[in-house]
Short mmCIF file of C-alpha atoms in Angstrom, two decimals:
data_model
loop_
_atom_site.label_atom_id
_atom_site.label_comp_id
_atom_site.label_asym_id
_atom_site.label_seq_id
_atom_site.Cartn_x
_atom_site.Cartn_y
_atom_site.Cartn_z
CA UNK L 1 52.33 199.04 203.85
CA UNK L 2 48.99 198.88 205.57
CA UNK L 3 47.13 198.85 202.26
CA UNK L 4 49.34 196.07 200.97
CA UNK L 5 48.74 194.02 204.11
CA UNK L 6 44.98 194.48 203.88
CA UNK L 7 44.88 193.57 200.19
CA UNK L 8 47.07 190.52 200.83
CA UNK L 9 44.94 189.38 203.75
CA UNK L 10 41.66 189.72 201.88
CA UNK L 11 42.88 188.03 198.70
CA UNK L 12 44.59 185.23 200.62
CA UNK L 13 41.45 184.65 202.66
CA UNK L 14 39.51 184.23 199.44
CA UNK L 15 41.99 182.35 197.25
CA UNK L 16 43.62 179.97 199.72
CA UNK L 17 40.41 178.06 200.63
CA UNK L 18 39.53 177.85 196.93
CA UNK L 19 42.95 176.43 196.06
CA UNK L 20 43.03 174.04 199.00
CA UNK L 21 39.43 172.84 198.91
CA UNK L 22 38.57 172.98 195.22
CA UNK L 23 41.66 172.85 193.01
CA UNK L 24 44.26 170.82 194.92
CA UNK L 25 42.15 167.65 195.43
CA UNK L 26 41.59 167.36 191.69
CA UNK L 27 45.28 167.43 190.80
CA UNK L 28 47.24 164.29 189.80
CA UNK L 29 48.08 161.61 190.73
CA UNK L 30 44.64 160.98 192.26
CA UNK L 31 43.66 158.61 195.03
CA UNK L 32 44.15 155.13 193.59
CA UNK L 33 46.69 154.13 196.23
CA UNK L 34 47.71 155.25 199.69
CA UNK L 35 50.92 156.66 198.21
CA UNK L 36 49.09 158.68 195.56
CA UNK L 37 46.55 159.94 198.12
CA UNK L 38 49.38 161.04 200.35
CA UNK L 39 50.99 162.84 197.43
CA UNK L 40 47.75 164.70 196.78
CA UNK L 41 47.63 165.62 200.47
CA UNK L 42 51.24 166.81 200.37
CA UNK L 43 50.53 168.92 197.29
CA UNK L 44 47.46 170.36 199.00
CA UNK L 45 49.50 171.42 202.04
CA UNK L 46 52.20 172.91 199.84
CA UNK L 47 49.67 174.80 197.77
CA UNK L 48 48.02 176.03 200.99
CA UNK L 49 51.37 177.52 202.02
CA UNK L 50 52.40 178.77 198.62
CA UNK L 51 49.14 180.51 197.78
CA UNK L 52 49.45 183.33 200.40
CA UNK L 53 53.10 183.78 199.41
CA UNK L 54 52.20 184.03 195.73
CA UNK L 55 49.38 186.44 196.62
CA UNK L 56 51.83 188.58 198.62
CA UNK L 57 54.18 188.78 195.66
CA UNK L 58 51.34 189.55 193.27
CA UNK L 59 49.86 192.24 195.50
CA UNK L 60 53.22 193.87 196.11
CA UNK L 61 54.03 193.76 192.40
CA UNK L 62 50.69 195.29 191.43
CA UNK L 63 50.88 197.89 194.21
CA UNK L 64 54.37 198.89 193.07
CA UNK L 65 53.35 199.17 189.46
CA UNK L 66 50.39 201.36 190.31
CA UNK L 67 51.58 203.52 193.20
CA UNK L 68 55.26 203.90 192.37
CA UNK L 69 54.90 204.29 188.64
CA UNK L 70 56.58 207.26 187.08
CA UNK L 71 54.22 210.08 186.25
CA UNK L 72 54.92 212.31 183.29
CA UNK L 73 55.83 215.22 185.49
CA UNK L 74 58.14 213.22 187.77
CA UNK L 75 61.88 213.53 187.25
CA UNK L 76 63.71 210.28 186.40
CA UNK L 77 65.65 209.79 189.60
CA UNK L 78 66.12 207.05 192.16
CA UNK L 79 64.19 207.05 195.39
CA UNK L 80 65.66 207.45 198.83
CA UNK L 81 67.48 204.37 200.11
CA UNK L 82 65.85 202.85 203.17
CA UNK L 83 67.68 200.68 205.67
CA UNK L 84 66.95 198.85 208.90
CA UNK L 85 63.20 198.53 208.76
CA UNK L 86 62.41 195.99 211.49
CA UNK L 87 58.72 195.96 210.67
CA UNK L 88 59.64 194.33 207.35
CA UNK L 89 62.80 192.39 208.25
CA UNK L 90 61.48 190.66 211.33
CA UNK L 91 58.26 189.20 209.85
CA UNK L 92 60.21 188.24 206.72
CA UNK L 93 62.89 186.45 208.77
CA UNK L 94 60.50 184.74 211.17
CA UNK L 95 58.04 183.81 208.45
CA UNK L 96 60.75 182.29 206.26
CA UNK L 97 62.25 180.30 209.14
CA UNK L 98 58.87 178.98 210.23
CA UNK L 99 57.87 177.96 206.72
CA UNK L 100 61.17 176.29 205.88
CA UNK L 101 61.34 174.41 209.20
CA UNK L 102 57.73 173.31 208.86
CA UNK L 103 58.32 172.02 205.33
CA UNK L 104 61.45 170.16 206.42
CA UNK L 105 59.62 168.44 209.28
CA UNK L 106 56.46 167.87 207.23
CA UNK L 107 58.43 166.38 204.33
CA UNK L 108 60.40 164.11 206.62
CA UNK L 109 57.27 162.87 208.37
CA UNK L 110 55.54 162.23 205.05
CA UNK L 111 58.53 160.25 203.77
CA UNK L 112 58.27 157.90 206.73
CA UNK L 113 54.96 156.69 205.37
CA UNK L 114 56.48 153.70 203.52
CA UNK L 115 58.70 155.95 201.47
CA UNK L 116 55.84 157.89 199.88
CA UNK L 117 55.95 155.76 196.75
CA UNK L 118 59.59 156.48 196.00
CA UNK L 119 62.43 154.05 195.54
CA UNK L 120 64.34 153.59 198.80
CA UNK L 121 67.24 151.49 197.63
CA UNK L 122 67.99 147.92 198.69
CA UNK L 123 67.48 148.55 202.43
CA UNK L 124 64.35 150.65 202.76
CA UNK L 125 64.19 152.74 205.91
CA UNK L 126 60.42 152.97 205.82
CA UNK L 127 58.49 149.77 205.20
CA UNK L 128 54.87 148.83 204.89
CA UNK L 129 53.62 147.26 208.07
CA UNK L 130 52.15 143.76 208.17
CA UNK L 131 53.17 140.37 206.88
CA UNK L 132 50.87 140.17 203.89
CA UNK L 133 53.18 142.04 201.54
CA UNK L 134 53.45 140.68 198.00
CA UNK L 135 56.84 141.13 196.32
CA UNK L 136 56.85 141.96 192.61
CA UNK L 137 60.03 142.53 190.68
CA UNK L 138 60.10 145.18 187.98
CA UNK L 139 62.77 144.35 185.41
CA UNK L 140 63.70 147.12 183.01
CA UNK L 141 65.70 146.69 179.85
CA UNK L 142 66.01 148.57 176.60
CA UNK L 143 63.09 149.06 175.94
CA UNK L 144 60.51 147.17 177.87
CA UNK L 145 59.45 146.47 181.43
CA UNK L 146 58.74 142.91 182.50
CA UNK L 147 57.52 141.75 185.90
CA UNK L 148 58.41 138.80 188.05
CA UNK L 149 56.29 137.34 190.84
CA UNK L 150 58.58 135.37 193.19
CA UNK L 151 55.71 134.09 195.32
CA UNK L 152 54.03 132.58 192.27
CA UNK L 153 56.77 130.26 191.13
CA UNK L 154 58.96 133.10 189.91
CA UNK L 155 56.85 133.55 186.80
CA UNK L 156 57.75 136.54 184.65
CA UNK L 157 55.10 138.43 182.70
CA UNK L 158 55.01 141.10 180.04
CA UNK L 159 52.41 143.16 181.87
CA UNK L 160 51.86 144.25 185.46
CA UNK L 161 48.73 143.23 187.26
CA UNK L 162 48.11 143.81 190.98
CA UNK L 163 45.33 142.78 193.35
CA UNK L 164 43.34 145.56 194.93
CA UNK L 165 43.80 146.04 198.67
CA UNK L 166 47.04 144.07 198.77
CA UNK L 167 50.29 145.58 199.98
CA UNK L 168 52.94 145.29 197.28
CA UNK L 169 56.70 145.51 197.60
CA UNK L 170 58.18 146.49 194.24
CA UNK L 171 61.78 145.50 193.58
CA UNK L 172 62.93 147.65 190.68
CA UNK L 173 66.08 146.76 188.78
CA UNK L 174 67.58 146.95 185.30
CA UNK L 175 69.40 144.58 183.00
CA UNK L 176 71.31 147.21 181.05
CA UNK L 177 71.25 150.99 181.47
CA UNK L 178 69.49 153.26 183.95
CA UNK L 179 65.72 153.34 183.55
CA UNK L 180 63.01 154.59 185.90
CA UNK L 181 59.72 152.89 186.67
CA UNK L 182 57.00 155.50 186.91
CA UNK L 183 53.34 154.66 187.45
CA UNK L 184 51.80 158.10 188.11
CA UNK L 185 48.36 156.88 189.14
CA UNK L 186 49.91 154.53 191.68
CA UNK L 187 52.08 157.34 193.03
CA UNK L 188 55.18 155.22 192.47
CA UNK L 189 58.44 156.27 190.88
CA UNK L 190 61.65 154.35 191.37
CA UNK L 191 64.88 154.33 189.39
CA UNK L 192 65.90 151.06 187.78
CA UNK L 193 69.66 150.70 188.03
CA UNK L 194 71.60 147.69 186.77
CA UNK L 195 72.72 145.50 189.65
CA UNK L 196 70.67 147.43 192.21
CA UNK L 197 67.51 146.38 194.03
CA UNK L 198 65.44 149.55 194.47
CA UNK L 199 62.49 148.91 196.78
CA UNK L 200 59.24 150.88 196.63
CA UNK L 201 55.88 150.18 198.22
CA UNK L 202 52.36 150.54 196.94
CA UNK L 203 48.94 149.56 198.17
CA UNK L 204 46.24 149.85 195.47
CA UNK L 205 42.90 150.91 196.90
CA UNK L 206 40.71 150.70 193.81
CA UNK L 207 40.48 148.72 190.60
CA UNK L 208 41.83 150.65 187.64
CA UNK L 209 44.05 150.73 184.58
CA UNK L 210 47.23 152.70 185.00
CA UNK L 211 50.02 153.79 182.71
CA UNK L 212 53.64 152.91 183.25
CA UNK L 213 56.41 154.99 181.73
CA UNK L 214 60.15 154.99 181.79
CA UNK L 215 61.15 158.39 183.13
CA UNK L 216 64.88 158.17 182.55
CA UNK L 217 66.20 158.90 179.07
CA UNK L 218 67.44 155.44 178.11
CA UNK L 219 68.08 155.30 174.38
CA UNK L 220 66.40 155.16 170.99
CA UNK L 221 62.99 153.84 172.04
CA UNK L 222 62.77 155.56 175.42
CA UNK L 223 59.64 157.37 174.29
CA UNK L 224 58.03 154.03 173.45
CA UNK L 225 58.91 152.40 176.75
CA UNK L 226 55.46 152.43 178.23
CA UNK L 227 52.92 149.88 179.31
CA UNK L 228 49.45 149.67 180.78
CA UNK L 229 48.96 147.90 184.11
CA UNK L 230 45.84 146.76 185.87
CA UNK L 231 44.62 146.70 189.46
CA UNK L 232 41.99 143.98 189.69
CA UNK L 233 40.05 142.11 192.33
CA UNK L 234 41.78 139.39 194.32
CA UNK L 235 39.85 136.69 192.47
CA UNK L 236 40.67 138.13 189.06
CA UNK L 237 44.32 138.40 190.02
CA UNK L 238 44.44 134.79 191.19
CA UNK L 239 42.92 133.69 187.88
CA UNK L 240 45.30 135.87 185.86
CA UNK L 241 48.48 134.83 187.64
CA UNK L 242 47.50 131.17 187.33
CA UNK L 243 47.03 131.67 183.59
CA UNK L 244 50.39 133.42 183.34
CA UNK L 245 52.07 130.54 185.13
CA UNK L 246 50.69 128.17 182.53
CA UNK L 247 51.38 130.34 179.49
CA UNK L 248 54.92 131.21 180.50
CA UNK L 249 55.90 127.85 181.95
CA UNK L 250 58.52 127.29 179.20
CA UNK L 251 60.16 130.65 179.89
CA UNK L 252 59.97 130.18 183.65
CA UNK L 253 61.97 126.97 183.33
CA UNK L 254 64.93 128.79 181.81
CA UNK L 255 64.81 131.89 183.99
CA UNK L 256 67.63 132.31 186.48
CA UNK L 257 66.75 131.68 190.10
CA UNK L 258 64.89 134.67 191.50
CA UNK L 259 67.25 137.31 192.76
CA UNK L 260 66.78 140.90 193.78
CA UNK L 261 69.49 141.89 191.32
CA UNK L 262 70.97 140.43 188.19
CA UNK L 263 74.33 140.67 186.51
CA UNK L 264 73.29 139.33 183.14
CA UNK L 265 75.42 136.99 181.14
CA UNK L 266 76.49 136.45 178.50
CA UNK L 267 77.96 139.60 177.10
CA UNK L 268 79.72 137.93 174.21
CA UNK L 269 79.04 140.77 171.86
CA UNK L 270 79.52 143.58 174.33
CA UNK L 271 82.82 145.17 175.07
CA UNK O 1 84.48 200.92 154.51
CA UNK O 2 86.79 197.94 154.59
CA UNK O 3 85.58 197.29 158.11
CA UNK O 4 81.98 197.16 156.91
CA UNK O 5 82.98 194.95 154.00
CA UNK O 6 84.73 192.59 156.40
CA UNK O 7 81.70 192.39 158.62
CA UNK O 8 79.43 191.69 155.68
CA UNK O 9 81.77 188.95 154.52
CA UNK O 10 81.88 187.43 158.00
CA UNK O 11 78.09 187.44 158.25
CA UNK O 12 77.82 185.92 154.77
CA UNK O 13 80.26 183.16 155.69
CA UNK O 14 78.39 182.49 158.92
CA UNK O 15 75.09 182.29 157.03
CA UNK O 16 76.58 179.85 154.53
CA UNK O 17 78.05 177.68 157.29
CA UNK O 18 74.75 177.59 159.20
CA UNK O 19 72.83 176.83 155.99
CA UNK O 20 75.27 174.03 155.19
CA UNK O 21 74.86 172.55 158.68
CA UNK O 22 71.07 172.72 158.38
CA UNK O 23 71.26 171.14 154.95
CA UNK O 24 73.52 168.37 156.24
CA UNK O 25 71.16 167.75 159.15
CA UNK O 26 68.08 167.59 156.94
CA UNK O 27 69.76 165.45 154.29
CA UNK O 28 71.53 163.01 156.53
CA UNK O 29 70.18 162.99 160.05
CA UNK O 30 66.46 163.21 159.37
CA UNK O 31 66.45 160.63 156.60
CA UNK O 32 64.78 157.31 157.21
CA UNK O 33 65.20 153.98 155.46
CA UNK O 34 62.57 153.30 152.77
CA UNK O 35 59.39 151.48 153.73
CA UNK O 36 59.16 148.12 152.00
CA UNK O 37 55.77 146.49 151.55
CA UNK O 38 55.17 142.81 152.23
CA UNK O 39 54.46 140.78 149.11
CA UNK O 40 50.82 140.02 148.56
CA UNK O 41 49.85 136.41 147.99
CA UNK O 42 46.24 135.33 148.26
CA UNK O 43 43.31 137.03 149.93
CA UNK O 44 44.32 138.72 153.14
CA UNK O 45 47.66 137.01 153.33
CA UNK O 46 51.06 138.52 152.65
CA UNK O 47 54.65 137.35 152.80
CA UNK O 48 57.39 139.29 154.54
CA UNK O 49 60.90 137.98 153.97
CA UNK O 50 63.77 139.22 156.11
CA UNK O 51 67.35 138.32 156.74
CA UNK O 52 69.93 139.26 159.32
CA UNK O 53 73.61 139.65 158.69
CA UNK O 54 76.43 139.98 161.22
CA UNK O 55 77.93 142.79 159.17
CA UNK O 56 75.80 144.43 156.54
CA UNK O 57 78.76 145.24 154.33
CA UNK O 58 78.60 147.72 151.47
CA UNK O 59 74.77 147.58 151.41
CA UNK O 60 74.67 149.78 154.51
CA UNK O 61 76.10 153.11 155.58
CA UNK O 62 77.97 151.37 158.37
CA UNK O 63 79.39 148.21 156.81
CA UNK O 64 80.58 146.53 160.06
CA UNK O 65 77.20 146.85 161.75
CA UNK O 66 74.81 143.97 162.26
CA UNK O 67 71.56 144.52 160.43
CA UNK O 68 68.24 143.29 159.17
CA UNK O 69 67.37 143.45 155.46
CA UNK O 70 64.05 142.96 153.71
CA UNK O 71 63.15 141.50 150.33
CA UNK O 72 61.09 143.76 148.08
CA UNK O 73 58.46 142.75 145.51
CA UNK O 74 61.19 142.46 142.84
CA UNK O 75 62.95 139.86 144.94
CA UNK O 76 65.83 142.20 145.74
CA UNK O 77 67.23 142.63 149.20
CA UNK O 78 66.80 146.16 150.53
CA UNK O 79 68.69 147.57 153.48
CA UNK O 80 65.71 148.77 155.48
CA UNK O 81 63.87 147.99 158.70
CA UNK O 82 60.62 149.75 157.87
CA UNK O 83 58.00 147.26 156.74
CA UNK O 84 54.44 147.79 155.57
CA UNK O 85 51.77 145.14 156.01
CA UNK O 86 47.99 145.28 155.57
CA UNK O 87 45.63 145.55 158.54
CA UNK O 88 43.45 142.61 159.55
CA UNK O 89 45.61 140.19 157.62
CA UNK O 90 47.82 137.19 158.07
CA UNK O 91 51.49 137.96 157.59
CA UNK O 92 53.75 135.01 156.95
CA UNK O 93 57.24 136.05 157.99
CA UNK O 94 60.39 134.24 156.94
CA UNK O 95 63.71 135.21 158.46
CA UNK O 96 67.00 133.92 157.07
CA UNK O 97 69.32 134.23 159.99
CA UNK O 98 73.02 134.41 159.09
CA UNK O 99 74.33 135.78 162.38
CA UNK O 100 75.83 133.79 165.23
CA UNK O 101 74.63 133.25 168.78
CA UNK O 102 74.83 136.13 171.27
CA UNK O 103 72.41 135.20 174.04
CA UNK O 104 69.52 137.02 175.66
CA UNK O 105 69.93 139.28 178.66
CA UNK O 106 66.44 138.31 179.76
CA UNK O 107 65.63 134.62 179.18
CA UNK O 108 61.93 135.47 179.42
CA UNK O 109 62.21 136.67 175.84
CA UNK O 110 63.28 133.23 174.64
CA UNK O 111 59.63 132.17 174.48
CA UNK O 112 57.65 132.89 171.33
CA UNK O 113 54.76 135.23 172.07
CA UNK O 114 52.12 136.79 169.90
CA UNK O 115 52.42 134.70 166.75
CA UNK O 116 49.61 132.51 165.48
CA UNK O 117 49.71 129.54 167.86
CA UNK O 118 52.52 131.19 169.83
CA UNK O 119 54.93 129.12 167.78
CA UNK O 120 57.47 129.41 165.00
CA UNK O 121 59.43 126.99 162.90
CA UNK O 122 63.21 126.80 162.99
CA UNK O 123 64.70 124.97 160.03
CA UNK O 124 61.31 123.33 159.56
CA UNK O 125 60.89 122.29 163.18
CA UNK O 126 57.95 123.68 165.17
CA UNK O 127 59.13 125.45 168.34
CA UNK O 128 57.63 127.54 171.14
CA UNK O 129 60.91 128.68 172.64
CA UNK O 130 64.65 128.41 172.19
CA UNK O 131 67.53 128.07 174.65
CA UNK O 132 68.25 131.69 175.71
CA UNK O 133 71.97 131.38 175.05
CA UNK O 134 71.36 130.42 171.44
CA UNK O 135 69.49 133.59 170.58
CA UNK O 136 71.08 135.76 167.94
CA UNK O 137 68.35 138.38 167.62
CA UNK O 138 64.67 138.88 168.30
CA UNK O 139 61.94 140.28 166.14
CA UNK O 140 59.81 141.97 168.76
CA UNK O 141 56.93 144.44 168.60
CA UNK O 142 56.20 145.17 172.27
CA UNK O 143 53.02 147.13 171.53
CA UNK O 144 51.59 144.05 169.78
CA UNK O 145 52.92 141.65 172.44
CA UNK O 146 54.95 140.01 169.69
CA UNK O 147 58.28 138.43 170.57
CA UNK O 148 60.06 136.00 168.29
CA UNK O 149 63.53 134.86 169.39
CA UNK O 150 65.79 134.00 166.47
CA UNK O 151 68.39 131.30 167.08
CA UNK O 152 71.85 131.95 165.73
CA UNK O 153 74.13 129.98 163.49
CA UNK O 154 76.20 127.61 165.61
CA UNK O 155 79.80 128.59 166.26
CA UNK O 156 81.13 125.45 164.60
CA UNK O 157 79.00 125.77 161.45
CA UNK O 158 80.90 125.68 158.18
CA UNK O 159 80.79 128.34 155.49
CA UNK O 160 79.61 131.13 157.76
CA UNK O 161 78.88 134.55 156.34
CA UNK O 162 81.11 137.13 158.00
CA UNK O 163 80.16 140.11 155.86
CA UNK O 164 77.10 140.86 153.78
CA UNK O 165 75.63 140.34 151.36
CA UNK O 166 75.04 136.77 152.54
CA UNK O 167 73.31 134.22 150.34
CA UNK O 168 71.44 131.04 151.07
CA UNK O 169 74.39 128.86 150.10
CA UNK O 170 76.04 130.00 153.33
CA UNK O 171 75.32 128.78 156.84
CA UNK O 172 72.00 130.11 158.10
CA UNK O 173 68.89 129.32 160.10
CA UNK O 174 65.45 129.64 158.57
CA UNK O 175 62.73 130.88 160.91
CA UNK O 176 59.10 131.21 159.90
CA UNK O 177 56.11 132.45 161.83
CA UNK O 178 52.74 134.03 161.16
CA UNK O 179 51.21 137.07 162.77
CA UNK O 180 47.69 138.34 162.51
CA UNK O 181 47.55 142.12 162.17
CA UNK O 182 44.83 144.20 163.75
CA UNK O 183 44.02 147.86 163.52
CA UNK O 184 46.13 150.19 161.38
CA UNK O 185 48.99 151.82 163.19
CA UNK O 186 52.70 152.41 163.20
CA UNK O 187 54.44 150.14 165.63
CA UNK O 188 58.11 150.17 166.49
CA UNK O 189 59.96 146.90 166.50
CA UNK O 190 63.35 146.03 167.94
CA UNK O 191 65.92 143.38 168.68
CA UNK O 192 66.31 142.57 172.37
CA UNK O 193 69.61 140.74 172.08
CA UNK O 194 72.62 142.94 172.85
CA UNK O 195 74.13 142.16 169.48
CA UNK O 196 76.09 145.31 168.63
CA UNK O 197 79.64 144.07 168.39
CA UNK O 198 82.22 146.51 169.65
CA UNK O 199 79.81 148.66 171.62
CA UNK O 200 79.49 148.91 175.38
CA UNK O 201 77.50 145.92 176.61
CA UNK O 202 76.45 145.33 173.00
CA UNK O 203 73.80 148.04 173.14
CA UNK O 204 75.20 150.86 171.03
CA UNK O 205 75.43 151.56 167.31
CA UNK O 206 73.07 149.32 165.36
CA UNK O 207 70.95 148.63 168.45
CA UNK O 208 70.21 152.35 168.67
CA UNK O 209 69.74 153.06 164.97
CA UNK O 210 66.67 152.67 162.82
CA UNK O 211 67.70 150.79 159.72
CA UNK O 212 69.75 148.16 161.53
CA UNK O 213 68.26 146.48 164.61
CA UNK O 214 65.22 148.73 165.03
CA UNK O 215 62.46 149.91 162.76
CA UNK O 216 58.77 150.38 162.21
CA UNK O 217 56.03 147.97 161.27
CA UNK O 218 53.43 150.02 159.47
CA UNK O 219 50.05 148.35 159.54
CA UNK O 220 47.89 150.06 156.92
#
């Protein structure tokens, strides 16, 4: 037991800092937004906890294989049953309780940070602070995402573009089946359900291109339901959205009044 | 001995059944409609001629299903949705639209996007968009930012084609547009109008099957 504890302590002392300081910060989704940065931080904390546990399992497994292996001369019989070993039970019980309670509290606290990039439904419990929040509607349908900007005349566009440093309130919905809007680099993932306004928040902190995927199996072309979005400077965004308003003026005229959810008509062909 | 013989027979039957299922899968479920090349005209210009029918009839494996068809270089209509066009070329597309109006779920798609001039002609009239409720189908290649809404035959039109094959003596709309192809690639195309009659919300059957309302545009 003592040898196992020493081996575990030494290996954990070596590996945990390496995992936390070197490996974890390089893992996806990166640091393009506050949400994605927070997800990297969360993963770092989790890896910091998991690493000593994984080391303990590995050390115990290796120790067992080496020390308790059957020698040629040993008879094939079971060992003596051991019961009621407080020196093992107590640390196991206390350690498990502490870890689980910590993760529950840590996870809850992290979720309060504007929902951590996840969809929070139509009445989000955790909102971005401040008044300068730009709403953008994400409209999913088989098999394409389009985007509507209610504060820019309700113009709808085929691609998503966001200004850097601006708080964005995404309203994710669907016109047909269940889809899911997933922009890994932004740290945002929110289900798109027909007739439901699913709110998620994001605040881009650097200019970049990011991929958008549907992450809910949604039919024939689900695998093709992807897009590339852009985070650009405020000036570039103003220029782009103005251009979109001009280009899509004919479509904007026939769009329904902006709503956080749609119940599309007609369904003449549908049953 | 008879027990062994029975087991061998059972294994043999099982092998035959599995082989038959694999054969059926390979022969029927992995098959794809033929790829039909656009007809070359002059220089880097080709013609692609399509039509849509409300029910493809005996030309297709599912006669009641709505479908696209393409004209081959012999002038025959082929039941396929896989088209081949040359890269870095102008493709003049003509669609004979025999199906009725269904309406778009998303009116945004009623605006022509991605064609030369962002326009099309409908029965000879230049248009940049159509009323969303009059859409019958779309010819859309999202990866190329191409969306062409196709207006349907009006409900009160005479001599409508209920079942394919439809011919030009019957009520139809003629839509033309031109696209400029870029780099070689295989791009999926689709209809965005929920036009699958008899399926939940119009999105099943032909809307989910290559060879009817979905296919590939092979730019080579």
